[in-house]
Coordinates of C-alpha atoms in Angstrom, one line a residue:
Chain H
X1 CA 0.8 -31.8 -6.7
X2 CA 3.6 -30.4 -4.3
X3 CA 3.5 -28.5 -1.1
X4 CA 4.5 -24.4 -1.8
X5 CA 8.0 -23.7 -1.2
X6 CA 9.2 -21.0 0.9
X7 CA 12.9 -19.6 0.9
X8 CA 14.2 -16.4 2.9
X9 CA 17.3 -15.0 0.9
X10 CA 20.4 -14.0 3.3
X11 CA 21.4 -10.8 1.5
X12 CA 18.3 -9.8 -1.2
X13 CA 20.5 -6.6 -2.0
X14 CA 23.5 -6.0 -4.0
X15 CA 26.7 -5.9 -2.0
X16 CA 28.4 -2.8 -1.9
X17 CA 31.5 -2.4 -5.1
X18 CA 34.5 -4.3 -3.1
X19 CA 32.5 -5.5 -0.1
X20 CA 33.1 -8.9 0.9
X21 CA 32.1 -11.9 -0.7
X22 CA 28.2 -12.5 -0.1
X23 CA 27.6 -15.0 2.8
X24 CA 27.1 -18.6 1.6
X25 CA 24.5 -20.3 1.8
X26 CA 22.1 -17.4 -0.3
X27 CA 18.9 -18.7 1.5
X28 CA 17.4 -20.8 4.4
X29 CA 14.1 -22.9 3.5
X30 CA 11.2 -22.1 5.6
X31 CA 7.7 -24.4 6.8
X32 CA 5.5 -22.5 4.7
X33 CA 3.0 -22.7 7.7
X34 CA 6.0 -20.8 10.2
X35 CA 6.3 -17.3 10.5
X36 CA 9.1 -15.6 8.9
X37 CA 8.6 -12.0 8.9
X38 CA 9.2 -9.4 11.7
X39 CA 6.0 -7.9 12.2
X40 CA 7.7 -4.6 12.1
X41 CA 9.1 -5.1 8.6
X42 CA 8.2 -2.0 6.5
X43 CA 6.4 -4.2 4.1
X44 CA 4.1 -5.1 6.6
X45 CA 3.5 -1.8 8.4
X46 CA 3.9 0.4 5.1
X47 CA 3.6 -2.1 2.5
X48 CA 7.3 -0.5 1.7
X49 CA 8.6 -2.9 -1.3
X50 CA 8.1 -4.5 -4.1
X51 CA 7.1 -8.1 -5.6
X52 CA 7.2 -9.7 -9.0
X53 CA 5.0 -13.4 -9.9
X54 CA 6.6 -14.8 -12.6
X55 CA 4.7 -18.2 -14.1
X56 CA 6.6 -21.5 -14.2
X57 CA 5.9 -23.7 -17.0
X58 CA 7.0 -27.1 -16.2
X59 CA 9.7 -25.8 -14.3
X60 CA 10.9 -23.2 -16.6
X61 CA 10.2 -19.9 -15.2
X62 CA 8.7 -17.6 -18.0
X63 CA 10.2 -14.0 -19.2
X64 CA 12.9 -14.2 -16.3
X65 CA 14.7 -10.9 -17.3
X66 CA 11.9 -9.1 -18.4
X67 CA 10.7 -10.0 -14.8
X68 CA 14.3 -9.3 -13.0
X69 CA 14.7 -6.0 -15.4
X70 CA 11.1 -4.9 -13.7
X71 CA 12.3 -5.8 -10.2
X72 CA 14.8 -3.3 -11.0
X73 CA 13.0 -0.6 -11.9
X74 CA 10.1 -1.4 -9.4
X75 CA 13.0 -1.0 -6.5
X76 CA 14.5 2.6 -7.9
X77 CA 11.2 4.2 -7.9
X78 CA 11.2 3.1 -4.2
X79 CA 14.7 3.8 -3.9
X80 CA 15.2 0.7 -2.0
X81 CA 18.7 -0.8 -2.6
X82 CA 19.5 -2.7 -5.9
X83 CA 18.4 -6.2 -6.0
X84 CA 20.9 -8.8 -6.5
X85 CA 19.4 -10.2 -9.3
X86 CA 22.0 -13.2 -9.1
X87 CA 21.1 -14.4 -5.8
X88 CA 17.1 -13.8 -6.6
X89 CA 17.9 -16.3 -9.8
X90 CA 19.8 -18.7 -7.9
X91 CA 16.6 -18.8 -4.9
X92 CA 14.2 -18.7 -7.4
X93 CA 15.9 -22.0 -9.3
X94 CA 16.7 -23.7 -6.0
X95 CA 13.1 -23.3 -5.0
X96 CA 12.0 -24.8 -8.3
X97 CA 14.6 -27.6 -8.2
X98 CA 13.3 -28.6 -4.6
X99 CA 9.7 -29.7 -6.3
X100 CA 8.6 -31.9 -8.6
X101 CA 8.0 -30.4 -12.5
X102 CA 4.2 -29.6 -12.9
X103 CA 2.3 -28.2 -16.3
X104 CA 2.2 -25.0 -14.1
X105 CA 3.6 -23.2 -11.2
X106 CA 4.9 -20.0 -9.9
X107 CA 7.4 -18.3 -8.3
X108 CA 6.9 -15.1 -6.1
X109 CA 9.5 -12.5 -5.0
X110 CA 8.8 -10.4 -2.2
X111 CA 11.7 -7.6 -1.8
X112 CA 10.8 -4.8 1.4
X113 CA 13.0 -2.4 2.7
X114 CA 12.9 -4.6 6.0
X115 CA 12.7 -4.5 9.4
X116 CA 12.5 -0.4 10.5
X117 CA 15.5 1.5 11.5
X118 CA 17.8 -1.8 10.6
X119 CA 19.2 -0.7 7.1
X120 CA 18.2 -4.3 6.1
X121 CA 16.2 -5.2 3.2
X122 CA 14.0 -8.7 3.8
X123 CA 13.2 -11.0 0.6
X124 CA 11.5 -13.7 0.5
X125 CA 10.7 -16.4 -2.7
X126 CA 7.7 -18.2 -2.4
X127 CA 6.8 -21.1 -5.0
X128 CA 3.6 -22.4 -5.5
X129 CA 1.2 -24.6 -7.9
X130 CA -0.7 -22.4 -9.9
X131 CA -5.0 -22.5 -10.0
X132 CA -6.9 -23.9 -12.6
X133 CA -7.1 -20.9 -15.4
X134 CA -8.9 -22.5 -17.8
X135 CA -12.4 -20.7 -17.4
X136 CA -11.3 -17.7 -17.6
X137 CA -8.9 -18.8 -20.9
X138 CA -11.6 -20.0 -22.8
X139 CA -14.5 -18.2 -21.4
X140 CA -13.2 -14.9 -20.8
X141 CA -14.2 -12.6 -17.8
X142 CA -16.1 -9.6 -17.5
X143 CA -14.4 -6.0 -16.5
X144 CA -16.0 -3.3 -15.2
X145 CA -14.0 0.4 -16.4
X146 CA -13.0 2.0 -12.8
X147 CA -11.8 5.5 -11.9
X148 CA -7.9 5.3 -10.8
X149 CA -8.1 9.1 -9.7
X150 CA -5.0 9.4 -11.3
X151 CA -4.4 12.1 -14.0
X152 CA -2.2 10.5 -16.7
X153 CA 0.5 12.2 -17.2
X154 CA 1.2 11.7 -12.6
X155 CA 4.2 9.4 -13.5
X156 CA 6.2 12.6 -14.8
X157 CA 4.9 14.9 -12.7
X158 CA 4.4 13.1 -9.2
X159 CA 7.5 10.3 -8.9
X160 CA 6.0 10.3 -5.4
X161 CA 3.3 8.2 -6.2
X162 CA 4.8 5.4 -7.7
X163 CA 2.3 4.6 -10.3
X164 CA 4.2 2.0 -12.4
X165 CA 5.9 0.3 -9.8
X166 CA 4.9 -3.1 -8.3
X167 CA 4.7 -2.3 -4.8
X168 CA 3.5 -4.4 -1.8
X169 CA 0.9 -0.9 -1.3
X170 CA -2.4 -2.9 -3.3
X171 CA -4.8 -2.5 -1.0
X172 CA -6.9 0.1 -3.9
X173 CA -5.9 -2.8 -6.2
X174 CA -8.0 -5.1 -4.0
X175 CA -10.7 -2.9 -3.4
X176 CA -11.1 -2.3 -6.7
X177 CA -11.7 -6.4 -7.1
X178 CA -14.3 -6.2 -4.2
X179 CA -16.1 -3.5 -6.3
X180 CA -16.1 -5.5 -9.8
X181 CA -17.6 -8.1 -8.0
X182 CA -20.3 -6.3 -6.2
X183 CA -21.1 -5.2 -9.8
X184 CA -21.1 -8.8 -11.1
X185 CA -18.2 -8.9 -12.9
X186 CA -14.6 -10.4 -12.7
X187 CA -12.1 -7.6 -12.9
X188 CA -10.5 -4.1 -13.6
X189 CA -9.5 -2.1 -16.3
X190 CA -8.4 1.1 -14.6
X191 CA -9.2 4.2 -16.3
X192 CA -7.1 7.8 -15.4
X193 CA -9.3 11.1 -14.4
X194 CA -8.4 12.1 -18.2
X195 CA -10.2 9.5 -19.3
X196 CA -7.7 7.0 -20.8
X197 CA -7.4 3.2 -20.3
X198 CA -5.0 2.3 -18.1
X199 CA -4.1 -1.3 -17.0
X200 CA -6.1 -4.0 -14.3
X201 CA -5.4 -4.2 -11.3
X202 CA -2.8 -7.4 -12.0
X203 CA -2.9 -7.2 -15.1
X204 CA -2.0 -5.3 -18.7
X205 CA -4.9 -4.4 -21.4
X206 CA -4.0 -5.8 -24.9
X207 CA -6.6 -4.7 -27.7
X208 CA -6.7 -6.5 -31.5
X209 CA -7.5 -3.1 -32.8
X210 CA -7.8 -2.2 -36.9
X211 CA -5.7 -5.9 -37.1
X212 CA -3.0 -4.3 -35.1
X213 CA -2.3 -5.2 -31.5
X214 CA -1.9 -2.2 -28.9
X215 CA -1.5 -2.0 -25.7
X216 CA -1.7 1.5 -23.7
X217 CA 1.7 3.2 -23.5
X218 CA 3.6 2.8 -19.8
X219 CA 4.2 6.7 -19.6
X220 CA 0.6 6.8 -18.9
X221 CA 1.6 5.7 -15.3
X222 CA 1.4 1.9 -15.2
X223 CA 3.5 -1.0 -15.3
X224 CA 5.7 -2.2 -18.1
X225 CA 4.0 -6.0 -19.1
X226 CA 6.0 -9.0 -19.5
X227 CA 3.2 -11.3 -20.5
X228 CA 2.4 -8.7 -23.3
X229 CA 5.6 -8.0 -24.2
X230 CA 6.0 -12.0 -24.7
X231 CA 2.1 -11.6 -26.6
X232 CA 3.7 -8.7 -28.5
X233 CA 6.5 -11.3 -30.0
X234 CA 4.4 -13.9 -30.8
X235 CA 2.1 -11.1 -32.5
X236 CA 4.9 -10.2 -34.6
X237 CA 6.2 -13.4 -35.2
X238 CA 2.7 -14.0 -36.5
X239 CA 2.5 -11.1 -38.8
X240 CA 0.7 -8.5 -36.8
X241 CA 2.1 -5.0 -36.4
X242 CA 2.1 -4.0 -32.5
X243 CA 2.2 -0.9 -30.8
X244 CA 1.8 1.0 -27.6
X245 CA -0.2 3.7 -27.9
X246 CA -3.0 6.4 -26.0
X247 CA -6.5 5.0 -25.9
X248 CA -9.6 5.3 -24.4
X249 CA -12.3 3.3 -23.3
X250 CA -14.0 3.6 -26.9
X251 CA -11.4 2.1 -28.2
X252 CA -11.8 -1.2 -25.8
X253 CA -15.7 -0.8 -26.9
X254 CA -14.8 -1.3 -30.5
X255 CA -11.6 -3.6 -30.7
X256 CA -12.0 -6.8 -32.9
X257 CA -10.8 -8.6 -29.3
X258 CA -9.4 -7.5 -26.1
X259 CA -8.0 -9.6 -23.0
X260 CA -6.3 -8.5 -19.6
X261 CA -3.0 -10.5 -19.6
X262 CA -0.7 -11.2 -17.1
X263 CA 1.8 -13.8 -15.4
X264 CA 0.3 -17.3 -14.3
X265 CA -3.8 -16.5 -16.0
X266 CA -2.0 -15.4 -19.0
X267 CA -4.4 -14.4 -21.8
X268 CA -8.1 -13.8 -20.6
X269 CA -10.5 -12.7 -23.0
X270 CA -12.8 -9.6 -22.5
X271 CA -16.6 -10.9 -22.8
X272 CA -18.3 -7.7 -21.3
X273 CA -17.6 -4.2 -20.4
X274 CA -19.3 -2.5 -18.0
X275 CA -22.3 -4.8 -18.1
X276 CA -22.2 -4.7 -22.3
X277 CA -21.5 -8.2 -23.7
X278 CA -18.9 -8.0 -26.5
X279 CA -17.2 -10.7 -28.5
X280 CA -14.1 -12.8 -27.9
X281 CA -12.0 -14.5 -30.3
X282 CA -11.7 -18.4 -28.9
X283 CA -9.1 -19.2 -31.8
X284 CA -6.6 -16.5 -31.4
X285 CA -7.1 -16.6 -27.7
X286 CA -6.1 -20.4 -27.4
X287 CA -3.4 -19.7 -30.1
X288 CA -1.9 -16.8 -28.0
X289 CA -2.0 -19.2 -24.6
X290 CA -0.2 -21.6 -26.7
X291 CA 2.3 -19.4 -27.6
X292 CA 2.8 -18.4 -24.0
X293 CA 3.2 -22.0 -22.6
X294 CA 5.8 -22.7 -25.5
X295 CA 7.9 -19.5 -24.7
X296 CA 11.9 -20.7 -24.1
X297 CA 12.9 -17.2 -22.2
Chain M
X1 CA 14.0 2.8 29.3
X2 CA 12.1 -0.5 28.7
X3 CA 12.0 -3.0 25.9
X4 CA 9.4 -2.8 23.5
X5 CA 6.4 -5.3 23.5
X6 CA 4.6 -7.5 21.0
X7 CA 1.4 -9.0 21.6
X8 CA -0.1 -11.4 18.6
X9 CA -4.3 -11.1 18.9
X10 CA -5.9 -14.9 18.9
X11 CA -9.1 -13.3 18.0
X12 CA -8.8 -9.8 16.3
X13 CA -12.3 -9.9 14.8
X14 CA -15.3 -9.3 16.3
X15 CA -16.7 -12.6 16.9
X16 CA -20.4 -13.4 15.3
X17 CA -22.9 -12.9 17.0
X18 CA -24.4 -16.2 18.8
X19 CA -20.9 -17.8 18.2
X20 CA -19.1 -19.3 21.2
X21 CA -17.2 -17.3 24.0
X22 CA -13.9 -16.3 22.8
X23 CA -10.9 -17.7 23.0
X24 CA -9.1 -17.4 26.1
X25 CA -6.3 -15.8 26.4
X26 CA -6.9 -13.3 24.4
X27 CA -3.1 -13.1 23.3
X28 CA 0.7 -14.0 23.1
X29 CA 3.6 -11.6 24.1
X30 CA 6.3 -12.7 21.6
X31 CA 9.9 -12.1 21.6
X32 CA 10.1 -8.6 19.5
X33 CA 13.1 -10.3 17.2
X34 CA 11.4 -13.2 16.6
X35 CA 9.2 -13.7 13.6
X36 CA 5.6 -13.2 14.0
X37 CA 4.0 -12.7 10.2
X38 CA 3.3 -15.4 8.1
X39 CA 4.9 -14.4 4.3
X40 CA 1.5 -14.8 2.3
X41 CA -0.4 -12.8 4.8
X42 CA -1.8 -10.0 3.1
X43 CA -0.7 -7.5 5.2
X44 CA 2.5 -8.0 3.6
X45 CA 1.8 -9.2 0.0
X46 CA -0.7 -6.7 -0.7
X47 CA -0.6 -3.7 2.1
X48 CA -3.9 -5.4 2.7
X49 CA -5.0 -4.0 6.3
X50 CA -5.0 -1.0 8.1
X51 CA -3.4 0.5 11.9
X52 CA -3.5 3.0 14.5
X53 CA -1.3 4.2 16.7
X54 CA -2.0 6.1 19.8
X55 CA 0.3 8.0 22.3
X56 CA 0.6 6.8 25.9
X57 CA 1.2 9.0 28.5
X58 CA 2.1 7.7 31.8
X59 CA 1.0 4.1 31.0
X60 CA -2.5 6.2 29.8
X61 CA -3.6 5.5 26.3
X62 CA -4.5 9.2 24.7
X63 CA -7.9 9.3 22.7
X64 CA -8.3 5.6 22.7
X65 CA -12.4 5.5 21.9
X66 CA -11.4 7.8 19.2
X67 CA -8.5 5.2 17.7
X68 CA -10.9 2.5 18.5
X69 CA -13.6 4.4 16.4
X70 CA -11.3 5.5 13.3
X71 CA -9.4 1.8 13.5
X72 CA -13.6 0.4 13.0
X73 CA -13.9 3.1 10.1
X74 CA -11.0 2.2 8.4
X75 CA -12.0 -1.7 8.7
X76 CA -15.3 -1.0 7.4
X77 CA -13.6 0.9 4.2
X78 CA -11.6 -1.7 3.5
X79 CA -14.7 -4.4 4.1
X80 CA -12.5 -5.9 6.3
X81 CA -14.1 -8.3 9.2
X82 CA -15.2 -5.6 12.5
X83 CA -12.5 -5.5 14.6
X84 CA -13.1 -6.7 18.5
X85 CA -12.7 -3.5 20.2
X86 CA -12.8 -5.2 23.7
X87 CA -10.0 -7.5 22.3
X88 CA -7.5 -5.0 21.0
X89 CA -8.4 -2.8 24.0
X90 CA -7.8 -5.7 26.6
X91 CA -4.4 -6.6 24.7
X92 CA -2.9 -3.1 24.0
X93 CA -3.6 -2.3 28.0
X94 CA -1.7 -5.3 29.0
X95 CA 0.9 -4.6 26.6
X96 CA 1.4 -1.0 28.8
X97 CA 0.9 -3.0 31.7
X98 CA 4.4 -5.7 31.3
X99 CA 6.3 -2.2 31.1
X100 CA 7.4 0.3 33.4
X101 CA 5.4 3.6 33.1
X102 CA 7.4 6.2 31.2
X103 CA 6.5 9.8 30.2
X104 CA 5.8 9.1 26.7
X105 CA 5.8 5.8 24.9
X106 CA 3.3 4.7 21.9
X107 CA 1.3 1.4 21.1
X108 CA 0.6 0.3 17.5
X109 CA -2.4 -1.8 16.4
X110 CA -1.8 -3.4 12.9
X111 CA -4.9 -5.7 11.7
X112 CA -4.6 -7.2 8.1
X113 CA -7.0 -9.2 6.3
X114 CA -4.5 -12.2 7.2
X115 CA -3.0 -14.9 5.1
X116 CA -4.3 -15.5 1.3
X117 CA -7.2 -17.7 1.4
X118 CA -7.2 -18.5 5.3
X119 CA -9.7 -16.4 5.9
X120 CA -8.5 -15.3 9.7
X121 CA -7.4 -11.8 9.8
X122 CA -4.1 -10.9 11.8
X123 CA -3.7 -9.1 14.7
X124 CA -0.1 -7.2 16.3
X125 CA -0.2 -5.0 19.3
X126 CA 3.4 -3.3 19.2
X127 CA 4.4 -1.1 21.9
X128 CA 7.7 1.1 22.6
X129 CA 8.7 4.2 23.8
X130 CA 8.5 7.3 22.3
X131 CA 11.2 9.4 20.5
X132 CA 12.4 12.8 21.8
X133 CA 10.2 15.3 19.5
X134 CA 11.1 18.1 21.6
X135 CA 12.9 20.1 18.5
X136 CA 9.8 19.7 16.2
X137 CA 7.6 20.8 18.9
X138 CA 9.7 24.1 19.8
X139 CA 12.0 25.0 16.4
X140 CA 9.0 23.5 14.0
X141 CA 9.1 21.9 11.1
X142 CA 10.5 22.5 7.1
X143 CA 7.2 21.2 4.7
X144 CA 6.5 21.0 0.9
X145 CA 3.7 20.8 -0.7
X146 CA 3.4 17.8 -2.6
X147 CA 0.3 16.7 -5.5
X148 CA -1.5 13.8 -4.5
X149 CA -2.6 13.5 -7.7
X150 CA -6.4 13.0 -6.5
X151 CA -9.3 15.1 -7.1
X152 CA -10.8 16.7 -3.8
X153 CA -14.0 14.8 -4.3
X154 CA -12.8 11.1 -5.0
X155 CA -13.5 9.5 -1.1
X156 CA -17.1 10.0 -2.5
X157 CA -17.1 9.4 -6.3
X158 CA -14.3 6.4 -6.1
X159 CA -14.5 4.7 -2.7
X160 CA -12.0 1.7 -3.7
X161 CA -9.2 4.0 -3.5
X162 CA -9.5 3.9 0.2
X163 CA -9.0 7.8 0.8
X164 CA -9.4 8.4 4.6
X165 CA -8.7 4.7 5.8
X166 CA -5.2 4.3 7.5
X167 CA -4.1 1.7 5.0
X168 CA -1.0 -1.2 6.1
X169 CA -0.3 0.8 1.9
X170 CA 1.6 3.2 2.8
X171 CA 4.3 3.3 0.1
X172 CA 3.4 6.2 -1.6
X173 CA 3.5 8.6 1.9
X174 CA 6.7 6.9 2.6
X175 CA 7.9 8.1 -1.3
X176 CA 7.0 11.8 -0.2
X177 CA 8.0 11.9 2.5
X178 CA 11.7 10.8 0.9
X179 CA 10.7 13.7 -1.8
X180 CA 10.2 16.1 1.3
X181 CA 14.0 15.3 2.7
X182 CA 15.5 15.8 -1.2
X183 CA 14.1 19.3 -1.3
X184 CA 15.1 20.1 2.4
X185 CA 12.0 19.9 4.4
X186 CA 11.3 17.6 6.7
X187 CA 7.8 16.5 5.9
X188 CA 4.7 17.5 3.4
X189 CA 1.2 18.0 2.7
X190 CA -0.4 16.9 0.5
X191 CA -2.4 19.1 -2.0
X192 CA -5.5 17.6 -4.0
X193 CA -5.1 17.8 -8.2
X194 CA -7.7 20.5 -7.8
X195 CA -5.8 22.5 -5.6
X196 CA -7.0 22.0 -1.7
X197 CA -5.1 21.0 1.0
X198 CA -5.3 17.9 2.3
X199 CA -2.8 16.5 5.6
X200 CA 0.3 15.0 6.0
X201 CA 1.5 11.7 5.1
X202 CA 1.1 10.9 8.5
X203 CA -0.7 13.8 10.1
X204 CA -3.4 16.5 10.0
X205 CA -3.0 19.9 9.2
X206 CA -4.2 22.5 11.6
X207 CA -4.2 26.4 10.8
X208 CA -4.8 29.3 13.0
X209 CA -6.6 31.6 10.8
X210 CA -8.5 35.0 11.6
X211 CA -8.1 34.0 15.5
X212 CA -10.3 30.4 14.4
X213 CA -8.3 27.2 14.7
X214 CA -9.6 25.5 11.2
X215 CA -8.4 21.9 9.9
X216 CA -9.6 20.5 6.5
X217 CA -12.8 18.6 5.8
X218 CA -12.7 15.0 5.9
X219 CA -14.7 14.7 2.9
X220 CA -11.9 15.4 0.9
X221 CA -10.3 12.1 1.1
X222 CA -8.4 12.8 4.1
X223 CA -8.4 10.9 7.8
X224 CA -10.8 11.9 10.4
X225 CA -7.8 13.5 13.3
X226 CA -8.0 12.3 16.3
X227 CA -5.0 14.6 17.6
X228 CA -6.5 17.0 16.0
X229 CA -9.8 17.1 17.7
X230 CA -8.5 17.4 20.8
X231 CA -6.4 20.3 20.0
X232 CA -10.1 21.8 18.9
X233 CA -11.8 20.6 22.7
X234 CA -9.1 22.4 24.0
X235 CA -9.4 25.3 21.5
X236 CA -13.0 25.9 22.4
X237 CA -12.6 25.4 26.5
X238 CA -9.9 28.5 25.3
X239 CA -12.3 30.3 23.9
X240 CA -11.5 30.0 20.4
X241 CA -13.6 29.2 17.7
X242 CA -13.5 25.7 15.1
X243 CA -14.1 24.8 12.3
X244 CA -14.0 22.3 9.2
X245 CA -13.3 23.9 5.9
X246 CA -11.9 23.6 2.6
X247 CA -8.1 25.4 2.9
X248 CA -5.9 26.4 0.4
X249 CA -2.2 26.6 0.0
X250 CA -3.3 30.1 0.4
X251 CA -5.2 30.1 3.8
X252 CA -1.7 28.5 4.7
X253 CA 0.6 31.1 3.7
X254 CA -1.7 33.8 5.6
X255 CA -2.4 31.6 8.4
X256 CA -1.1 33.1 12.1
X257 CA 0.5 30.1 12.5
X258 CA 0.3 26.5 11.6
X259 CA 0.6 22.7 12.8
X260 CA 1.0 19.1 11.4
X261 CA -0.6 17.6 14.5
X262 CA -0.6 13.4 15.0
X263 CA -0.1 11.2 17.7
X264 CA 3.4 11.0 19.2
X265 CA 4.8 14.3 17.4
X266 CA 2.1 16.1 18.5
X267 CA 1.6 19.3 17.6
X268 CA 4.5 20.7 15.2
X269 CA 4.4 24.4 14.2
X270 CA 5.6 24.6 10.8
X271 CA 8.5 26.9 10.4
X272 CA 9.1 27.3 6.5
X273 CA 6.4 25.9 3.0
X274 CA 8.3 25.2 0.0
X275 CA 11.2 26.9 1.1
X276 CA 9.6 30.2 2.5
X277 CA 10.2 30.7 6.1
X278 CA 6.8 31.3 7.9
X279 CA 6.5 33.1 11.7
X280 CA 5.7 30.3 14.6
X281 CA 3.7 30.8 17.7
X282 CA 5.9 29.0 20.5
X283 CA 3.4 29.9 23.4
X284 CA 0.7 28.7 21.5
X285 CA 2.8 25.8 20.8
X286 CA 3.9 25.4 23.7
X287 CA -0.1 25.3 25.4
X288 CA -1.4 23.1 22.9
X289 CA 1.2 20.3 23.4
X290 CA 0.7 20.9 27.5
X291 CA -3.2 20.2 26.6
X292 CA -2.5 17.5 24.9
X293 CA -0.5 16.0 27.4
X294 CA -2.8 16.7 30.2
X295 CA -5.7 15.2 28.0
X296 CA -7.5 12.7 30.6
X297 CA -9.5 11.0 27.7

């Protein structure tokens, strides 16, 4: 057990070609319990920024540059400035190397475009232990199918709306949590006004489909997944063919298995849609959480 | 001139009822520089929470039942705790109150569900002085029309995606607005993906059409105006007639003139859509913005 760590990075964006060298030290450690954050930085007052949670497995942070590569991305849909992944690495390891090794933790980065009208990005690193997981490993949880409003083809036609970016703007994300629970369940698969699966609300939809393992294509206006991507190597390591692909919510109905899988609850098996039970697979869904805990990048 | 003030709520939420008497005082001014926000409050980490803000003429807050009523809607969208009306009322008048009066300044209530797990929502008064809007107000302003990728229908057929709540998740608005400035306007409204228009990013619309004053429906998604209904009280002590209705990018071309009203611009007669220049009525202008400076309520 350790207390969360908090760090505020000096300079979260990547100096200028030729500008000086970047001011040493990269961070200041924070009393989680103090405030840090102006309250009119934009990622308070517009929820203007981005975050990534990447999971920590005993002190190795998981998929760091398939996390760092989405940071990225994430910040040039907002157009905020380029993050400097460098210094984000070094926090991220320093606030690691200040606890203990645990079986699980992890690591947030919070990147906003800062305090209005100064031209100054805030980020902030917070590290934490993770919950127990295990329930909804073995178990499995149950999703209700809800409406994103979305058309989805909005990510070529709409940049504006930022669908596919991880933005500090989740308050629908939320809601839609508040609503899967008033209708008994435990989470979200979004679903576009066209009628295709999309993704949860923190999480990506990975079906076992005709032996194959899909995943709905990111040009439908959602994030990239690490987690699956890492699920997709171990899937083809294993023998299965992968793919991303269109699909709908009949396609969910009549998968051989299906889980929402994401950073820190990893792989969590689909036991009922909308109310319907449907089956899980407790051996490939253990093997696949294995495989996740034993990843080296 | 005066520096701007920030007051942190002790009590933002209504209190139940039977509980004891509220704490007094009723809040801290804080340094403006200083930190305020904790890092894992939701405000920032998920744009979970909503604001107003309302103009202050002359030390007089402008519409403040109606903010007070709209800040209550928006809680209750987001099933957020009721916000203590007497408390944010008793806190953003003595905000006005440590400063000097000035013609035009505005105060900004932010209330977020608060940090992760705490279960105490947050609560910043913020209040500064007005910029000069004096060239929007007589020259106008450039807008596009911008998809907002909803269907006009979804406040009622997909309440978690918050349409009409003034949401701390402001990204996207913030993205079009950006979108707006790369195609040489200088805001946008938005149209619904079945072709209706809807408001501003951070404004309502308000079209002069066939000698009515017409604004659209708030069942389409959109906010409830509150600058907006005063310009239709004084409308109808003018003589003209209101109405809510469901516009078109047409209705806007044809309008006699047209406004993206809110609080601090005011009233801003749009000048050009998509490029096209369109006529203004100064005078009009020029009566509606002396109204709503003369409001009393």
């Amino acid at each position: 057990m350790f207390e969360p760590a908090l760090l505020v990075l000096h300079s979260p964006a990547k100096p200028a070609a030729g500008a000086a060298d970047p001011v040493e030290p990269v961070f200041t450690q924070h009393d989680t319990a103090a405030p840090v954050a102006n309250a009119l930085d934009l990622g308070i007052t517009r929820g203007d920024g981005i975050f990534e949670t990447i999971t920590v497995i005993n002190g190795m942070p998981q998929a760091l540059d398939a996390h760092l590569k989405r940071f990225a991305r994430s910040a040039r849909m907002l157009e905020l400035p380029e993050p400097d992944a460098a210094a984000w690495k070094h926090t991220l390891l320093a606030a690691i190397d200040s606890r203990e090794l645990v079986p699980e933790a992890f690591v947030k980065l919070l990147y906003s475009r800062g305090v209005e009208g100064s031209g100054q990005p805030t980020g902030w690193v917070w590290l934490a232990e993770s919950g127990d997981f295990t329930k909804a490993r073995t178990e499995g949880i149950r999703v209700v199918l809800l409406d994103r409003g979305y058309a989805s083809t909005v990510e070529q036609t709409s940049p504006w709306l930022l669908q596919g970016a991880k933005t500090l703007s989740y308050a629908v994300n939320r809601a839609a949590l508040r609503e899967a629970e008033r209708r008994g369940a435990d989470d979200v698969i979004f679903v576009s006004s066209d009628g295709y699966l999309l993704e949860g609300p923190t999480s990506t939809v990975v079906l076992k489909l005709d032996d194959r393992f899909v995943t709905p294509r990111t040009t439908l206006g959602i994030l990239p997944g690490t987690t699956q991507e890492s699920i997709f190597e171990i899937a083809r390591v294993n023998g299965f063919e992968t793919a991303y692909e269109v699909l709908t919510p009949a396609d969910l109905r009549r998968a051989d298995a299906a889980w929402l899988v994401s950073s820190v609850r990893n792989a969590a098996p689909v036991n009922a849609v909308d109310g319907a039970p449907r089956a899980i697979d407790a051996e490939l869904t253990e093997a696949i959480n294995a495989g996740l805990a034993s990843r080296t990048v």
